[in-house]
XYZ file of C-alpha atoms in Angstrom:
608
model
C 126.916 113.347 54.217
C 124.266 112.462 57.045
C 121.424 109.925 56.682
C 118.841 112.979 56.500
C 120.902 115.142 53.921
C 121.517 112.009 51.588
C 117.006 111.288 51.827
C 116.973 114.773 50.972
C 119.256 114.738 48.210
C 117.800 111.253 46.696
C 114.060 113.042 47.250
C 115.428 115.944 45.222
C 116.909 113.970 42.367
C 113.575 111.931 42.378
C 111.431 115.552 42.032
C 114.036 116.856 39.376
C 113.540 113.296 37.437
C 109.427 113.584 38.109
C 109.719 116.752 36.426
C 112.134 116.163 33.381
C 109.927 113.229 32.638
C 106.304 115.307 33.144
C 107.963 117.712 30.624
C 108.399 115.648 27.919
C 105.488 113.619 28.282
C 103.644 116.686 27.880
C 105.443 118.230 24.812
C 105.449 114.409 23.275
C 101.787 114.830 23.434
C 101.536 118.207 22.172
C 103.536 116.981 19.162
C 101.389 114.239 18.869
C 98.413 116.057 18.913
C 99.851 118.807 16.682
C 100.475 116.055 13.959
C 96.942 114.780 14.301
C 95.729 118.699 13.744
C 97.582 118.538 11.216
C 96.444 115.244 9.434
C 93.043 117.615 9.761
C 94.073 119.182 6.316
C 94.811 116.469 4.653
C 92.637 115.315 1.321
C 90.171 116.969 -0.761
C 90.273 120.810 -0.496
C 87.489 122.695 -1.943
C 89.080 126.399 -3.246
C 87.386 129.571 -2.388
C 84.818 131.267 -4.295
C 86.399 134.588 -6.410
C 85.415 137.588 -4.525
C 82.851 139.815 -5.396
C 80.194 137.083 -5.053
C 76.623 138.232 -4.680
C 75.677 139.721 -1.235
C 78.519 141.374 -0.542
C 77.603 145.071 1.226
C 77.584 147.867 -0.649
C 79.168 151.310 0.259
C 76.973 153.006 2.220
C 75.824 156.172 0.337
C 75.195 158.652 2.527
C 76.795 161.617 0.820
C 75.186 165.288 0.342
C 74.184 165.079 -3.192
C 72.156 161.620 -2.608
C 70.570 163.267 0.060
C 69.375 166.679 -2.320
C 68.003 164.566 -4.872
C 65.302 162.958 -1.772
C 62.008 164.287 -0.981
C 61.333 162.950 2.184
C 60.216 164.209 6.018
C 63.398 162.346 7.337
C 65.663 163.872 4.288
C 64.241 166.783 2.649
C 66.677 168.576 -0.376
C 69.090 170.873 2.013
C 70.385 173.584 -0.187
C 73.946 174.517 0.315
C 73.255 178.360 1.162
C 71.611 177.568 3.853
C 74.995 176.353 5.568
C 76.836 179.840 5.235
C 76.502 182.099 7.337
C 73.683 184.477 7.269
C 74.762 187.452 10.018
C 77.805 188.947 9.313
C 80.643 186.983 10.639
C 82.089 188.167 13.787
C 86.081 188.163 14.787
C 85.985 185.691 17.649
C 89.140 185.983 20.003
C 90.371 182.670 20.174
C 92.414 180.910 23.123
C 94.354 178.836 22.033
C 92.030 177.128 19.921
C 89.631 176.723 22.557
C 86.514 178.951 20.908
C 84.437 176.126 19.928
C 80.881 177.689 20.932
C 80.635 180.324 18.905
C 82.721 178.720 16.041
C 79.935 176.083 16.114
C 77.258 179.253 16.237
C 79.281 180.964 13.414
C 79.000 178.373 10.901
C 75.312 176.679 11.764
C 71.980 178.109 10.472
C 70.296 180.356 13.233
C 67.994 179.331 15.164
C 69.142 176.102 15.263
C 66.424 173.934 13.911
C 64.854 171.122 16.088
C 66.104 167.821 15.852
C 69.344 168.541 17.468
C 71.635 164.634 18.216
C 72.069 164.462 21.481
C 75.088 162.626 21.292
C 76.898 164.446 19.127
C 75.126 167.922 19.191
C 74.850 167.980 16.126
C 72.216 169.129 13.385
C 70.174 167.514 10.666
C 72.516 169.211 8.407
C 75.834 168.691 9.753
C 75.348 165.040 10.228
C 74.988 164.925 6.276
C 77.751 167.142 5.706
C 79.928 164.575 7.937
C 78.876 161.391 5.391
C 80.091 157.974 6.312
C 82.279 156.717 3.277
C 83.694 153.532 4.830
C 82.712 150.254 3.549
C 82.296 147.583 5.897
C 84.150 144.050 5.073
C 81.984 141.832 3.357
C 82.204 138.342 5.507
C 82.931 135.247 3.073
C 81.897 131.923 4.051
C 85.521 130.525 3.049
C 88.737 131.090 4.163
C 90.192 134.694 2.633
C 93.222 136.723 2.765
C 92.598 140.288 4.140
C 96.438 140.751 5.140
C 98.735 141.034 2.897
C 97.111 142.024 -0.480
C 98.007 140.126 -3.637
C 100.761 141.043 -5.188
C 102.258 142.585 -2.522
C 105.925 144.164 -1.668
C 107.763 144.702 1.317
C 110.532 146.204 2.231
C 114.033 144.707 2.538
C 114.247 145.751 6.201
C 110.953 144.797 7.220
C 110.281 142.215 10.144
C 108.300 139.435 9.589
C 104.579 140.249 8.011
C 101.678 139.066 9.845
C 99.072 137.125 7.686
C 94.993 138.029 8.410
C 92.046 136.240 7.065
C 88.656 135.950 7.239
C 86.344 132.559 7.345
C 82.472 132.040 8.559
C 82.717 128.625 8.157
C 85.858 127.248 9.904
C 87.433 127.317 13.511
C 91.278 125.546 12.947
C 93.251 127.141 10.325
C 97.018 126.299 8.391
C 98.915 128.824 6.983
C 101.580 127.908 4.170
C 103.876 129.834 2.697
C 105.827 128.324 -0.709
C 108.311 129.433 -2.541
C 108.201 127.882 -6.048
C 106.158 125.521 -5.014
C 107.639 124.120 -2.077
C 106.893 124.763 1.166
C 108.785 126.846 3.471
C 106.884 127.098 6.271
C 103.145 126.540 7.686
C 101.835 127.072 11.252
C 98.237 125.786 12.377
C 96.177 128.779 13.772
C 93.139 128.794 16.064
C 93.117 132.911 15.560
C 92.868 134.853 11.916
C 96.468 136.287 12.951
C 99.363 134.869 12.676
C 103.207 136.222 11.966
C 105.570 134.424 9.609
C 108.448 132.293 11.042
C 111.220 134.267 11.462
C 113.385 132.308 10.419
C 111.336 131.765 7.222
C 111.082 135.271 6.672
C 115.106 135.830 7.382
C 115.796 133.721 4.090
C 113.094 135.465 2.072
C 113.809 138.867 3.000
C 117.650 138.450 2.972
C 118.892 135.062 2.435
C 119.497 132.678 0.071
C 115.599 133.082 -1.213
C 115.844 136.706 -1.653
C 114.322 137.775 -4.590
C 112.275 134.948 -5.277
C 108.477 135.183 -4.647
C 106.611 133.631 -2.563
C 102.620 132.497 -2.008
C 101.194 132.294 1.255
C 97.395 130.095 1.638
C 95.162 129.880 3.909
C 93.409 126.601 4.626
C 90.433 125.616 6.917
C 88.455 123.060 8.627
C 85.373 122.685 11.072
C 86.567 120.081 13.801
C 84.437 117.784 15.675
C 85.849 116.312 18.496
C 89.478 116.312 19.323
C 90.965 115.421 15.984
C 87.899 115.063 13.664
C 86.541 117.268 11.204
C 82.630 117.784 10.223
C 83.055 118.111 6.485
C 84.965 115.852 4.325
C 86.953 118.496 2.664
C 89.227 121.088 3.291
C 88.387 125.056 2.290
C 91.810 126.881 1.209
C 91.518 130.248 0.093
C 92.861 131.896 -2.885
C 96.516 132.067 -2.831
C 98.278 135.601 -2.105
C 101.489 136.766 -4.109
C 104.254 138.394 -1.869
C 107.745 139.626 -2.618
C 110.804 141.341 -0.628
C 111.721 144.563 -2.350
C 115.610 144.936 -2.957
C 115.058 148.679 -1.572
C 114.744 149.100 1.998
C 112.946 151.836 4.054
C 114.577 153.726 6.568
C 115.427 152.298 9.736
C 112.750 153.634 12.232
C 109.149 155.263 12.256
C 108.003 157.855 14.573
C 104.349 158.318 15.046
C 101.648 159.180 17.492
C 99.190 156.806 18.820
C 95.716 158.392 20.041
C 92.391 157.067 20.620
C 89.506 158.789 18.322
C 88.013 161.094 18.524
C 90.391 163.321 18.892
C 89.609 166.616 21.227
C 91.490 169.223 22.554
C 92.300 167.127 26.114
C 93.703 164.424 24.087
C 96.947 163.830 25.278
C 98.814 161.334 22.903
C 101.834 159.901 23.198
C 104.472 159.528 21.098
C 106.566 156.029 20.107
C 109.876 154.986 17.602
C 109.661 151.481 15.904
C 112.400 149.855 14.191
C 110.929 148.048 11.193
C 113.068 145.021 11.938
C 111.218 144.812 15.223
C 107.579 144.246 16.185
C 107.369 146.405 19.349
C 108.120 150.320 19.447
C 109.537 152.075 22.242
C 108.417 155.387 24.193
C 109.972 158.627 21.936
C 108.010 161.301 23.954
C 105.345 160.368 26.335
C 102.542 163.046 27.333
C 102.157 161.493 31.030
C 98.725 163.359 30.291
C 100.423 166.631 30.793
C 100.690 167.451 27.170
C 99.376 167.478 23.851
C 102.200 167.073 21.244
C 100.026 168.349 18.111
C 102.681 168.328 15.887
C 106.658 166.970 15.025
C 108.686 167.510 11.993
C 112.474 165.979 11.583
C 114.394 167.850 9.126
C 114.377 166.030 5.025
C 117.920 164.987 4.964
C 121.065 163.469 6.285
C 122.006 160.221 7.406
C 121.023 161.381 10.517
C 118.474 162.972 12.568
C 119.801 165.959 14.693
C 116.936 167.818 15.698
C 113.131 167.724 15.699
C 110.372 170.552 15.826
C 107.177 169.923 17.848
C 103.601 172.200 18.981
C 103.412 171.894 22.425
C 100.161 172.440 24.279
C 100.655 171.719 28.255
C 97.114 170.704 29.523
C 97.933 170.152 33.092
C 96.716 171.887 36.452
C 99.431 174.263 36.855
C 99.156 177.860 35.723
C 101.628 179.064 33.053
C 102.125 182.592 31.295
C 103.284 179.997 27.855
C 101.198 176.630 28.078
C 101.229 176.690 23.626
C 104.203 176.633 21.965
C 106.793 174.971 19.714
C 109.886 173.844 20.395
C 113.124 172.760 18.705
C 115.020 170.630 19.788
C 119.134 168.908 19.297
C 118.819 165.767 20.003
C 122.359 164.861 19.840
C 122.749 167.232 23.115
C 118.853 167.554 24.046
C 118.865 170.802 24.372
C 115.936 173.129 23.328
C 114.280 176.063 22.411
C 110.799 176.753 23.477
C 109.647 179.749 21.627
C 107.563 182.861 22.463
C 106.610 184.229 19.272
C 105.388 187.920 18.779
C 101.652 186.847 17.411
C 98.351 186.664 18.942
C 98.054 183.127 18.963
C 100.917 180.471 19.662
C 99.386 176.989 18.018
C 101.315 176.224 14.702
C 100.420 172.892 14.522
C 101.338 172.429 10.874
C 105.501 173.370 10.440
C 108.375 171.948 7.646
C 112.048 172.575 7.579
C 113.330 173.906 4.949
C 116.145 171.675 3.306
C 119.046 173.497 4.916
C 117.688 172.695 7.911
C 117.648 176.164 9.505
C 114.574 177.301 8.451
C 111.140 176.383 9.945
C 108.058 177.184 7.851
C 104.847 176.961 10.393
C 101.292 177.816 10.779
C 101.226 181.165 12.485
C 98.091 182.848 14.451
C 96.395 180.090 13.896
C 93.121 178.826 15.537
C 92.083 175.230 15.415
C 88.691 173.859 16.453
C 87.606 169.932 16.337
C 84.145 169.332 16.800
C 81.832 166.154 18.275
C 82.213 163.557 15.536
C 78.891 162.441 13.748
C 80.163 159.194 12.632
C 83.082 157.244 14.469
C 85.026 157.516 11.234
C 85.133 160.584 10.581
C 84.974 164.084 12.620
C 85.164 168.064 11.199
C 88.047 170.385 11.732
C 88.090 173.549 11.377
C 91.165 176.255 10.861
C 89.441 179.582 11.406
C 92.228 181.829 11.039
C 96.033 180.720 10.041
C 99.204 182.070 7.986
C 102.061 180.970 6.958
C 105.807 182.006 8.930
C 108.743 181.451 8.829
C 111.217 181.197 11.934
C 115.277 181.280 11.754
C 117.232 179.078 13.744
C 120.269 180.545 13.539
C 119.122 184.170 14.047
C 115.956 183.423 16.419
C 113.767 185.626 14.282
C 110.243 185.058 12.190
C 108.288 186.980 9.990
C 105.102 185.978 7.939
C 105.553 185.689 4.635
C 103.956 187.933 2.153
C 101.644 186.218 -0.012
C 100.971 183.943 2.467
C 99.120 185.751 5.137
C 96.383 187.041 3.662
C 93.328 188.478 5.918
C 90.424 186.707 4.645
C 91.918 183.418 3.465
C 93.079 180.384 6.000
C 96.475 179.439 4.607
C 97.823 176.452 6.062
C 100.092 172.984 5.747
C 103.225 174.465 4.611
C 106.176 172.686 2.604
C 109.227 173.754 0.953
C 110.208 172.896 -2.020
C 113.940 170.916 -2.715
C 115.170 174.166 -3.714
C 114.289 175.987 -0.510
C 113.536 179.036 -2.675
C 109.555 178.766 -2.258
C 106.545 177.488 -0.082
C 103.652 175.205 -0.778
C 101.097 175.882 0.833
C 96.440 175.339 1.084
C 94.398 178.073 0.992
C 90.799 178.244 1.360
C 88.582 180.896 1.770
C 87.958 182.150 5.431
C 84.966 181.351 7.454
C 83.308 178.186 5.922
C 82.021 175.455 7.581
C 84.665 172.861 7.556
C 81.864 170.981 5.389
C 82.264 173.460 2.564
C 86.092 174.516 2.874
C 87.923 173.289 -0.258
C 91.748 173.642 0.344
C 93.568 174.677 -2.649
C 97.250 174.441 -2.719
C 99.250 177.221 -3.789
C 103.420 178.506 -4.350
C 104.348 181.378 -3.269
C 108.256 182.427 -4.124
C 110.338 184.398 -1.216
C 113.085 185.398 -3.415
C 113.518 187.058 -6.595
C 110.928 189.110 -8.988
C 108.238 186.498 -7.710
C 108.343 187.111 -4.444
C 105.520 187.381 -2.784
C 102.995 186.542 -5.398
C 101.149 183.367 -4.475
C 99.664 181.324 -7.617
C 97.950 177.851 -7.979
C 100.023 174.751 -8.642
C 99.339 174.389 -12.220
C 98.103 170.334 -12.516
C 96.824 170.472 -8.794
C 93.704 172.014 -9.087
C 90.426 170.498 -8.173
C 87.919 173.488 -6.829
C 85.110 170.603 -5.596
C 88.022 168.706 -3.559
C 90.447 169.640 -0.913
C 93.979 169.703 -1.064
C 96.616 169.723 1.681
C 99.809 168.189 3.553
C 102.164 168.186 0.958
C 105.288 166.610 1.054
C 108.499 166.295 -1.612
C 110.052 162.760 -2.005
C 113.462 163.632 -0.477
C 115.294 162.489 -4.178
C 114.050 164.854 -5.263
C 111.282 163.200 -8.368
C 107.724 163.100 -6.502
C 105.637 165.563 -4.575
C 102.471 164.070 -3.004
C 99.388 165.662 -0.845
C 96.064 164.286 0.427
C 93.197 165.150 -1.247
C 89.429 164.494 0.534
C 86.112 165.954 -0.540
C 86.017 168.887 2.010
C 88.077 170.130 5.087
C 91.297 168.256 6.289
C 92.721 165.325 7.515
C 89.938 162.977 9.680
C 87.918 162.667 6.414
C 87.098 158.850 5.364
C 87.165 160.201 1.723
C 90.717 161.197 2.066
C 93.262 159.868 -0.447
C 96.919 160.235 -1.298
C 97.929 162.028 -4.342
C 101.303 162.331 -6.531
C 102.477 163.776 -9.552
C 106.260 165.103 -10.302
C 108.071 167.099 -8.148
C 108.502 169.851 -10.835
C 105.483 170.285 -10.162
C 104.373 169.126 -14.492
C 102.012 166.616 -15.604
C 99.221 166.678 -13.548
C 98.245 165.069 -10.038
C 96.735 161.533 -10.142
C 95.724 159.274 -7.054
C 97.767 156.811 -5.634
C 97.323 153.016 -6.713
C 97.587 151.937 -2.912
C 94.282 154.099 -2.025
C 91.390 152.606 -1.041
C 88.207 154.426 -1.999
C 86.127 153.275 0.610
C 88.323 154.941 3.904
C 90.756 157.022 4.762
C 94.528 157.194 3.511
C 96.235 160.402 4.712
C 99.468 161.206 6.932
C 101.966 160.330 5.166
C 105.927 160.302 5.014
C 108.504 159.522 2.401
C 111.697 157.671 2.958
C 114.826 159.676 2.430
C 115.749 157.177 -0.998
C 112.424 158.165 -2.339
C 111.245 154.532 -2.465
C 108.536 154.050 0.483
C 105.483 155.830 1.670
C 104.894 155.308 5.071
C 100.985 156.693 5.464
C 98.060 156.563 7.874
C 94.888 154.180 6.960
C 91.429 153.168 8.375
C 91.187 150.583 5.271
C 91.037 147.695 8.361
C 87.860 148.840 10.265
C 87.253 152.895 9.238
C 87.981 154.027 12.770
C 91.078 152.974 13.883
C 94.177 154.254 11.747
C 97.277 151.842 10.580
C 100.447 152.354 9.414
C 101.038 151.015 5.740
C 104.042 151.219 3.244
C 103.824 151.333 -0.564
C 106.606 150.780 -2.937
C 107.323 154.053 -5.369
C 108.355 152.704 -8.739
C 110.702 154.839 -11.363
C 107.338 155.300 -12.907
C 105.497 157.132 -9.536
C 103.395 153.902 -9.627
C 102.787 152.417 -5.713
C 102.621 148.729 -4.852
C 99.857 147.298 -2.783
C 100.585 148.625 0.475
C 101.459 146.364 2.742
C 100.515 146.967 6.952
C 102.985 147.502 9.629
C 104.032 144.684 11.447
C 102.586 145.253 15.115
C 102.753 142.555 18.018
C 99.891 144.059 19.714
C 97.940 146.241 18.060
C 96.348 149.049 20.457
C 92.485 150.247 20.276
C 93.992 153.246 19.090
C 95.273 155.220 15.632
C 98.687 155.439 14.453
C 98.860 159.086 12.615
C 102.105 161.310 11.558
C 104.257 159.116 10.493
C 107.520 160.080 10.119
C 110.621 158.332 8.816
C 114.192 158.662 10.996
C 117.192 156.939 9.298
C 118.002 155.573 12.673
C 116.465 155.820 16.598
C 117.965 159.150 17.795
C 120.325 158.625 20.457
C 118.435 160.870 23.186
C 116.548 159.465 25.510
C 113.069 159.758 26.392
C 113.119 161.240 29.648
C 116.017 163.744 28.455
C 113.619 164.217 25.304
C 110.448 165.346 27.724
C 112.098 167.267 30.317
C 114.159 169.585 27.791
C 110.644 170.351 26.653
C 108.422 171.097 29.490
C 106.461 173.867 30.202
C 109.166 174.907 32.966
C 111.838 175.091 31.063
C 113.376 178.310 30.003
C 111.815 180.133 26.746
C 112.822 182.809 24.388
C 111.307 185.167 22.772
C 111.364 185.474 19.022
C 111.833 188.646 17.351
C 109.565 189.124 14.432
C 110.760 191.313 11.308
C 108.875 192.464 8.051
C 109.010 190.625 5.330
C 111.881 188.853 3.860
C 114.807 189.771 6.082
């Protein structure tokens, strides 16, 4: 070794020894500081205040019937009638349900009075008929647990929970989590977020602590200076009750994640997360080419082997099919995009039937979303839609009597276990989506019933809407969403159960919240978890949360979706997969596209 090379090498050892020895200087005095943080929460601790104190906000009450019973110039009484229409109403052709205009002329009072939002175009009277439900958080001057709820269950295959709190009067937090009184874990916080140790969680959720529960606290201090504090003692908030259910969900979720309001050039994406994970993964991206209204997996197997989606290519290129829905294997990826023989090609609302083969749909339907009056919320309107049925195996559909009636919109269909009959709402046909009050209705397509649709005995509320209904794949519960008027981006909505015979009566969910929306929602194939849809957190944005079905149909707290970063953006259509399907994305979109090669489906009368 030369004189040069051996200065070199000695410099080098020198800078690799400077470097070691900046290192742990620097995480010696991060763990020294991190113990004097600590020391913060140390002594005294005042406990939180019970909720409900006085000043919290109030729900804001801005619903039609408060409105009637004013007498003022900025809120005279608005009687109903004067929302229907008062010409006769016209037949509108609609493009792909791109007749918004005259939809919006159909169904407002004429002329249209002054006073017209300029934002959202809309009248005096539609912004009333679009009320705000959602109740904002009330802010508490101590240290409280928004995330989880009390009592709360989670499922076996769940990744670690994030905790979420609220506190005006601190800026350094510690979470602790105990089991039986001793503490597993705690983690100082300078955000309201933080995610339980993994390794904490690991022997909670399915270690040698499974089973046992476990309380997580939240305490907080003001700090002054580097390691002082202003007030003597330290605020901790009420303690929170969690548990690790011994059923687990299935594996994955697939869902869509768009950014409200939604309008007909949305174009949202679609993602898979494993719940033993915090981050999804692309299922079907749009690369703002298309809108994927719609996707359905079939109820059963250990497996998924296909999937059904509505289509709707928005890009520049001309195309004599740019609606459509398409099936598609995704063991092989292959695909059929379907032509069907009616005048309109959305059917955003489908469900297999449990043998797999069958697809029930929403055929010649129309669908119109208008400007949304409050952030929350926005109206929806189904002009015109039956109910079809297409068959896999012999690539024909036919609409099914009972079902497909002129002036009614029915909608949202769902087999029942047996695959003998269809559940379906109905609602008279052109309302205001203000005034249309799904009703949900069974009609049979076999045997001396055939044909002849009735209301679900038990399910009947004529001032409330009804729709998306879904059997628990066991086989015990059937469950819709229920809101006071239209469909789905209603703040009022709420998840409803009752047995899946269809006897006893419909009730609301324990995990609702009245003050916002609770509304797509999917069961897992043991009949154990709801996966749904929620704007409990803010009113505009939607989460994913799971509640807990007992033997009894009585749901848990629900408990939120773990999420690493959580987008400005709504998760909605949630759909439980037993595991990731093994096709890939790219295989997934190009099988798909509005190039690929399509069939055309063969419609028959009636019941073939």
């Amino acid at each position: 070794m030369t004189l040069s090379h051996g200065r070199a090498f000695r410099w080098t050892l020198a800078a690799a020894a400077a470097c070691v020895v900046a290192t742990a200087v620097f995480f010696a005095a991060r763990a020294i500081h991190e113990r004097k943080l600590a020391g913060l929460f140390d002594g005294p601790a005042t406990p939180a205040p019970a909720a409900g104190m006085p000043g919290e906000c109030p729900k804001l009450a801005t619903d039609l019937k408060y409105w009637k019973t004013r007498s003022t110039p900025e809120a005279p009484p608005l009687p109903v009638e004067d929302l229907r229409p008062r010409e006769p109403v016209e037949r509108y052709e609609y493009v792909d349900g791109a007749a918004r205009k005259p939809y919006e002329a159909m169904m407002r009072r004429t002329p249209l009075p002054p006073g017209v939002d300029a934002a959202s175009g809309a009248t005096q009277i539609v912004r009333l008929l679009n009320p705000s439900t959602y109740e904002e958080h009330f802010l508490p001057e101590f240290p409280t647990i928004l995330n989880p709820p009390d009592n709360a269950l989670f499922p076996a295959n769940f990744s670690a929970p994030f905790v979420e709190w609220t506190d005006a009067r601190n800026d350094l937090w510690q979470v602790v989590l105990r089991v039986e009184g001793q503490v597993l874990w705690s983690r100082l916080s300078r955000e309201k977020r933080v995610a339980i140790g993994d390794d904490a969680w690991e022997r909670l959720a399915r270690g040698d602590l499974r089973g046992r529960r476990a309380t997580v606290e939240v305490r907080g201090v003001k700090r002054s200076g580097l390691w002082g504090r202003e007030r003597e003692t330290v605020d901790v908030s009420a303690p929170v009750s969690l548990a690790v259910s011994p059923d687990a969900a299935d594996a994955a979720v697939v869902y869509r994640i768009v950014t409200p309001p939604f309008d007909r050039t949305k174009t949202p994406n679609m993602y898979i997360r494993r719940l033993d994970e915090k981050e999804d993964r692309p299922f079907l991206l749009s690369r703002r080419q298309y809108c994927f209204n719609c996707h359905t997996f079939p109820p059963a197997g250990d497996t998924v082997d296909r999937i059904a989606l509505q289509v709707r290519y928005v890009g520049s290129e001309k195309s004599e099919l740019p609606v459509y829905f398409a099936v598609v294997d995704l063991k092989t990826g292959k695909a059929v995009r379907a032509d069907l023989p009616f005048k309109a090609q959305m059917t955003t609302f489908m469900s297999w039937a449990p043998d797999g083969q069958r697809l029930a749909y929403s055929a010649n339907q129309s669908l119109v979303t208008m400007r949304p009056v409050v952030h929350e919320t926005q109206s929806a309107g189904e002009p015109e839609s039956d109910i079809a049925v297409w068959d896999s195996r012999t690539n024909t559909t036919w609409l099914v009597p009972g079902a497909s009636e002129p002036e009614t919109i029915e909608i949202f269909p769902c087999w029942t276990p047996d695959g003998k009959s269809i559940i379906f709402s109905r609602a008279p046909a052109g309302l205001h989506p203000a005034l249309t009050k799904y009703q949900l209705w069974i009609v049979a397509l076999d045997g001396p019933n055939a044909g002849k649709a009735r209301p679900i005995p038990g399910a009947e509320a004529p001032d409330k809407s009804s729709y998306y209904a879904r059997f628990s794949p066991d086989g015990k519960w059937f469950s819709f969403t229920r809101s006071d008027s239209g469909t789905l981006i209603k703040s009022s909505s709420d998840i409803w159960i009752m047995r899946a015979d269809l006897t006893g009566g419909a009730r609301p969910l324990e995990s609702n919240v009245p003050h916002a929306a609770d509304s797509w929602h999917s069961w897992s194939r043991n009949g154990r978890w709801l996966v749904f849809a929620s704007k409990r957190d803010d009113g505009i944005y939607a989460r994913l949360y799971f509640t807990h079905i007992g033997e009894d149909g009585r749901a848990t707290p629900a408990v939120e979706l773990p999420v690493g970063r959580l987008p400005l953006a709504s998760f909605n259509l949630p759909e439980f997969v037993p595991e990731p399907p093994a096709v890939s994305e790219r295989a997934l979109y190009d099988s798909i596209g509005v190039d690929s090669p399509s069939t055309f489906v063969k419609e028959v009368k009636g019941r073939p």
